[in-house]
């Protein structure tokens, strides 16, 4: 049973609209991430957060922004959607042990965005 | 630029055979290694992680790590058609983010 939730699952929206993709987790994980994945392609990190009030840009240049006001919530906003933003957006969270051991990500179900 | 390389496949094996999936990574300082399975149209799910050189077994899955050769592999014994998916190798180099390979598609035929 997934403890990380993304909404909406599917979204079709017109060019120029502002959209927010929601991501929430109930595991108390400090670290959260947004990845973009086109069909059959690799995952690209677009934003991540180490905790409340912490946000960092990833490797993929993106016109999106994120916020982390609460531990459990990490929304992604596109101010002006374009057809090039059509993709699957995956949210993930992770726990890191006291010795720095990484236990991997838990992914949400994803949001498939189509901009027309 | 940290890189994780995987053969894109598809790797085709008959039901009941052993599937061997391979991954190499460029950052010699990498510390943690992960295998994810991703079914078409779904999000990745964690299968195994490994930190130390050698083998780690979990049911039908065995992860193998050789840090000197910068090589990670995943063996799937008694492959089933339900194992048909794309397998992603991911590497952590001391920060919280993971670097993913492009994935290897596995096809298990009945």
CSV table of C-alpha atoms in Angstrom, one decimal:
chain,number,residue,atom,x,y,z
A,1,UNK,CA,0.0,0.0,0.0
A,2,UNK,CA,1.6,3.3,-1.2
A,3,UNK,CA,2.1,5.9,1.5
A,4,UNK,CA,2.8,8.6,-1.0
A,5,UNK,CA,0.0,10.1,-3.0
A,6,UNK,CA,-0.1,12.2,-6.2
A,7,UNK,CA,-3.0,14.0,-7.6
A,8,UNK,CA,-4.3,14.2,-10.2
A,9,UNK,CA,-3.4,10.9,-11.9
A,10,UNK,CA,-4.1,12.4,-15.4
A,11,UNK,CA,-4.4,16.0,-16.5
A,12,UNK,CA,-5.0,17.5,-19.9
A,13,UNK,CA,-4.7,21.3,-19.9
A,14,UNK,CA,-4.3,24.1,-22.4
A,15,UNK,CA,-1.2,26.0,-23.2
A,16,UNK,CA,-0.5,29.0,-20.8
A,17,UNK,CA,-2.5,27.6,-17.9
A,18,UNK,CA,-1.0,27.5,-14.4
A,19,UNK,CA,-1.1,24.1,-12.8
A,20,UNK,CA,-0.1,22.5,-9.5
A,21,UNK,CA,0.7,18.9,-9.1
A,22,UNK,CA,0.1,17.6,-5.6
A,23,UNK,CA,2.3,15.2,-3.7
A,24,UNK,CA,1.8,14.1,-0.1
A,25,UNK,CA,3.4,11.4,2.0
A,26,UNK,CA,2.5,10.0,5.4
A,27,UNK,CA,5.8,8.3,6.2
A,28,UNK,CA,7.4,11.3,7.9
A,29,UNK,CA,10.2,11.3,5.4
A,30,UNK,CA,12.4,14.4,5.4
A,31,UNK,CA,13.5,14.1,1.8
A,32,UNK,CA,11.2,14.5,-1.2
A,33,UNK,CA,11.8,14.6,-4.9
A,34,UNK,CA,10.2,15.4,-8.3
A,35,UNK,CA,11.3,13.4,-11.4
A,36,UNK,CA,10.1,13.7,-15.0
A,37,UNK,CA,9.9,10.7,-17.2
A,38,UNK,CA,9.0,10.5,-20.8
A,39,UNK,CA,7.7,7.1,-22.1
A,40,UNK,CA,10.5,4.6,-22.4
A,41,UNK,CA,13.1,7.1,-21.2
A,42,UNK,CA,15.1,7.7,-18.1
A,43,UNK,CA,14.1,9.6,-15.0
A,44,UNK,CA,15.3,13.2,-14.7
A,45,UNK,CA,15.5,14.9,-11.4
A,46,UNK,CA,13.8,18.3,-11.5
A,47,UNK,CA,13.5,19.4,-7.8
A,48,UNK,CA,14.3,18.0,-4.4
A,49,UNK,CA,13.9,19.0,-0.8
A,50,UNK,CA,15.9,18.0,2.3
A,51,UNK,CA,13.1,19.2,4.6
A,52,UNK,CA,10.8,22.0,5.5
A,53,UNK,CA,11.7,25.3,3.8
A,54,UNK,CA,14.5,23.5,1.8
A,55,UNK,CA,14.2,23.3,-2.0
A,56,UNK,CA,16.9,22.6,-4.6
A,57,UNK,CA,16.9,22.4,-8.4
A,58,UNK,CA,17.8,19.1,-10.0
A,59,UNK,CA,19.7,18.3,-13.1
A,60,UNK,CA,16.9,19.0,-15.6
A,61,UNK,CA,16.3,22.6,-16.4
A,62,UNK,CA,12.7,23.3,-15.6
A,63,UNK,CA,10.2,26.1,-15.6
A,64,UNK,CA,8.6,24.7,-12.6
A,65,UNK,CA,8.8,25.7,-8.9
A,66,UNK,CA,8.3,23.8,-5.7
A,67,UNK,CA,7.6,24.6,-2.1
A,68,UNK,CA,8.0,22.7,1.2
A,69,UNK,CA,6.0,24.3,3.9
A,70,UNK,CA,5.0,21.1,5.6
A,71,UNK,CA,7.0,17.9,5.9
A,72,UNK,CA,4.3,15.8,4.2
A,73,UNK,CA,3.5,18.1,1.3
A,74,UNK,CA,5.7,18.9,-1.8
A,75,UNK,CA,3.7,20.5,-4.6
A,76,UNK,CA,5.1,21.3,-8.0
A,77,UNK,CA,3.8,24.3,-9.9
A,78,UNK,CA,4.0,25.2,-13.6
A,79,UNK,CA,3.2,28.9,-14.0
A,80,UNK,CA,2.6,28.6,-17.7
A,81,UNK,CA,2.1,25.2,-19.2
A,82,UNK,CA,3.6,24.4,-22.7
A,83,UNK,CA,3.3,21.4,-24.9
A,84,UNK,CA,7.0,20.6,-24.1
A,85,UNK,CA,5.9,20.0,-20.5
A,86,UNK,CA,3.9,17.0,-21.6
A,87,UNK,CA,5.3,14.1,-19.6
A,88,UNK,CA,4.9,11.9,-16.6
A,89,UNK,CA,5.8,13.5,-13.3
A,90,UNK,CA,6.8,11.3,-10.4
A,91,UNK,CA,7.1,12.3,-6.8
A,92,UNK,CA,9.2,10.3,-4.3
A,93,UNK,CA,10.4,10.4,-0.8
A,94,UNK,CA,13.2,8.8,1.2
A,95,UNK,CA,14.5,8.1,4.6
A,96,UNK,CA,18.2,8.2,5.5
A,97,UNK,CA,19.5,6.4,8.5
A,98,UNK,CA,21.6,7.9,11.2
A,99,UNK,CA,24.7,6.4,9.7
A,100,UNK,CA,23.8,8.0,6.4
A,101,UNK,CA,22.5,4.7,5.0
A,102,UNK,CA,20.1,5.3,2.1
A,103,UNK,CA,17.1,3.0,1.9
A,104,UNK,CA,15.9,4.1,-1.5
A,105,UNK,CA,12.9,6.1,-2.7
A,106,UNK,CA,9.3,5.3,-2.4
A,107,UNK,CA,7.5,6.7,-5.5
A,108,UNK,CA,4.0,7.9,-5.9
A,109,UNK,CA,1.7,6.7,-8.7
A,110,UNK,CA,2.6,9.7,-10.9
A,111,UNK,CA,0.8,12.4,-12.8
A,112,UNK,CA,0.5,12.1,-16.5
A,113,UNK,CA,0.3,15.6,-17.9
A,114,UNK,CA,-0.7,16.5,-21.4
A,115,UNK,CA,-0.5,20.1,-22.5
A,116,UNK,CA,-2.5,20.9,-25.7
B,1,UNK,CA,28.7,14.0,-14.5
B,2,UNK,CA,27.7,10.9,-12.6
B,3,UNK,CA,26.6,8.2,-15.1
B,4,UNK,CA,24.8,4.9,-14.7
B,5,UNK,CA,24.8,2.7,-17.7
B,6,UNK,CA,22.5,-0.2,-18.6
B,7,UNK,CA,21.8,-2.2,-21.7
B,8,UNK,CA,18.4,-1.1,-22.9
B,9,UNK,CA,17.5,-4.6,-24.1
B,10,UNK,CA,15.1,-6.1,-24.5
B,11,UNK,CA,16.5,-9.1,-22.7
B,12,UNK,CA,14.4,-12.1,-23.6
B,13,UNK,CA,14.4,-15.2,-21.5
B,14,UNK,CA,12.1,-18.3,-21.3
B,15,UNK,CA,10.0,-18.9,-18.3
B,16,UNK,CA,11.9,-20.7,-15.6
B,17,UNK,CA,15.3,-19.4,-16.7
B,18,UNK,CA,17.7,-17.0,-14.9
B,19,UNK,CA,17.6,-13.4,-16.1
B,20,UNK,CA,20.8,-11.4,-15.6
B,21,UNK,CA,20.6,-7.7,-15.6
B,22,UNK,CA,23.8,-5.5,-15.5
B,23,UNK,CA,24.7,-2.0,-14.6
B,24,UNK,CA,27.9,0.0,-14.4
B,25,UNK,CA,28.5,3.4,-12.8
B,26,UNK,CA,31.0,6.1,-13.1
B,27,UNK,CA,31.3,7.6,-9.6
B,28,UNK,CA,33.9,5.5,-7.7
B,29,UNK,CA,32.6,7.2,-4.5
B,30,UNK,CA,29.1,5.7,-4.9
B,31,UNK,CA,27.9,4.1,-1.7
B,32,UNK,CA,24.4,2.6,-2.2
B,33,UNK,CA,22.9,0.7,-5.1
B,34,UNK,CA,19.3,0.0,-5.9
B,35,UNK,CA,17.3,-2.0,-8.3
B,36,UNK,CA,13.8,-0.9,-9.2
B,37,UNK,CA,11.1,-2.6,-11.3
B,38,UNK,CA,8.9,-0.5,-13.5
B,39,UNK,CA,5.9,-1.9,-15.3
B,40,UNK,CA,4.7,0.0,-18.4
B,41,UNK,CA,2.7,3.0,-17.4
B,42,UNK,CA,3.5,2.6,-13.7
B,43,UNK,CA,5.9,4.1,-11.3
B,44,UNK,CA,9.1,2.4,-10.2
B,45,UNK,CA,9.0,0.1,-7.2
B,46,UNK,CA,12.0,-0.9,-5.1
B,47,UNK,CA,13.2,-4.5,-5.4
B,48,UNK,CA,16.5,-4.5,-3.6
B,49,UNK,CA,19.3,-2.4,-2.3
B,50,UNK,CA,22.9,-3.4,-1.6
B,51,UNK,CA,25.7,-1.5,0.1
B,52,UNK,CA,28.6,-4.0,0.4
B,53,UNK,CA,30.6,-6.0,-2.1
B,54,UNK,CA,29.3,-9.5,-2.7
B,55,UNK,CA,25.9,-11.0,-3.1
B,56,UNK,CA,22.6,-10.2,-1.4
B,57,UNK,CA,19.6,-12.6,-1.8
B,58,UNK,CA,15.9,-11.9,-1.4
B,59,UNK,CA,13.7,-14.7,-2.6
B,60,UNK,CA,14.2,-15.2,-6.3
B,61,UNK,CA,16.3,-12.0,-6.6
B,62,UNK,CA,20.0,-11.7,-6.0
B,63,UNK,CA,21.9,-8.4,-6.2
B,64,UNK,CA,25.7,-8.5,-6.8
B,65,UNK,CA,28.1,-5.7,-6.2
B,66,UNK,CA,31.7,-5.3,-7.3
B,67,UNK,CA,32.9,-1.8,-6.3
B,68,UNK,CA,36.4,-2.4,-7.8
B,69,UNK,CA,34.8,-3.0,-11.2
B,70,UNK,CA,32.0,-0.4,-10.6
B,71,UNK,CA,29.5,-3.0,-11.5
B,72,UNK,CA,26.1,-4.0,-10.1
B,73,UNK,CA,23.9,-6.9,-11.3
B,74,UNK,CA,20.5,-8.3,-10.6
B,75,UNK,CA,19.8,-12.0,-11.1
B,76,UNK,CA,16.2,-13.2,-11.2
B,77,UNK,CA,15.9,-17.0,-10.8
B,78,UNK,CA,12.9,-19.0,-12.1
B,79,UNK,CA,11.8,-16.0,-14.2
B,80,UNK,CA,8.0,-15.6,-14.6
B,81,UNK,CA,6.0,-13.8,-17.3
B,82,UNK,CA,5.0,-11.4,-14.5
B,83,UNK,CA,8.6,-10.4,-14.2
B,84,UNK,CA,8.4,-8.8,-17.6
B,85,UNK,CA,9.1,-5.1,-17.0
B,86,UNK,CA,11.9,-2.5,-17.2
B,87,UNK,CA,14.5,-2.8,-14.5
B,88,UNK,CA,16.2,0.4,-13.3
B,89,UNK,CA,19.5,0.6,-11.6
B,90,UNK,CA,20.1,3.6,-9.3
B,91,UNK,CA,23.1,4.8,-7.5
B,92,UNK,CA,23.6,7.0,-4.5
B,93,UNK,CA,26.9,8.9,-4.1
B,94,UNK,CA,26.6,10.2,-0.6
B,95,UNK,CA,23.9,12.8,-1.1
B,96,UNK,CA,20.2,12.0,-0.8
B,97,UNK,CA,19.5,12.0,-4.6
B,98,UNK,CA,19.7,8.9,-6.7
B,99,UNK,CA,21.1,8.7,-10.3
B,100,UNK,CA,19.1,6.3,-12.4
B,101,UNK,CA,20.1,4.4,-15.5
B,102,UNK,CA,17.9,4.2,-18.5
B,103,UNK,CA,16.7,0.8,-17.6
B,104,UNK,CA,16.8,-2.7,-19.2
B,105,UNK,CA,13.5,-4.1,-20.6
B,106,UNK,CA,13.1,-7.8,-19.6
B,107,UNK,CA,10.7,-10.0,-21.5
B,108,UNK,CA,9.9,-13.5,-20.1
B,109,UNK,CA,8.1,-15.7,-22.5
B,110,UNK,CA,5.8,-18.6,-21.3
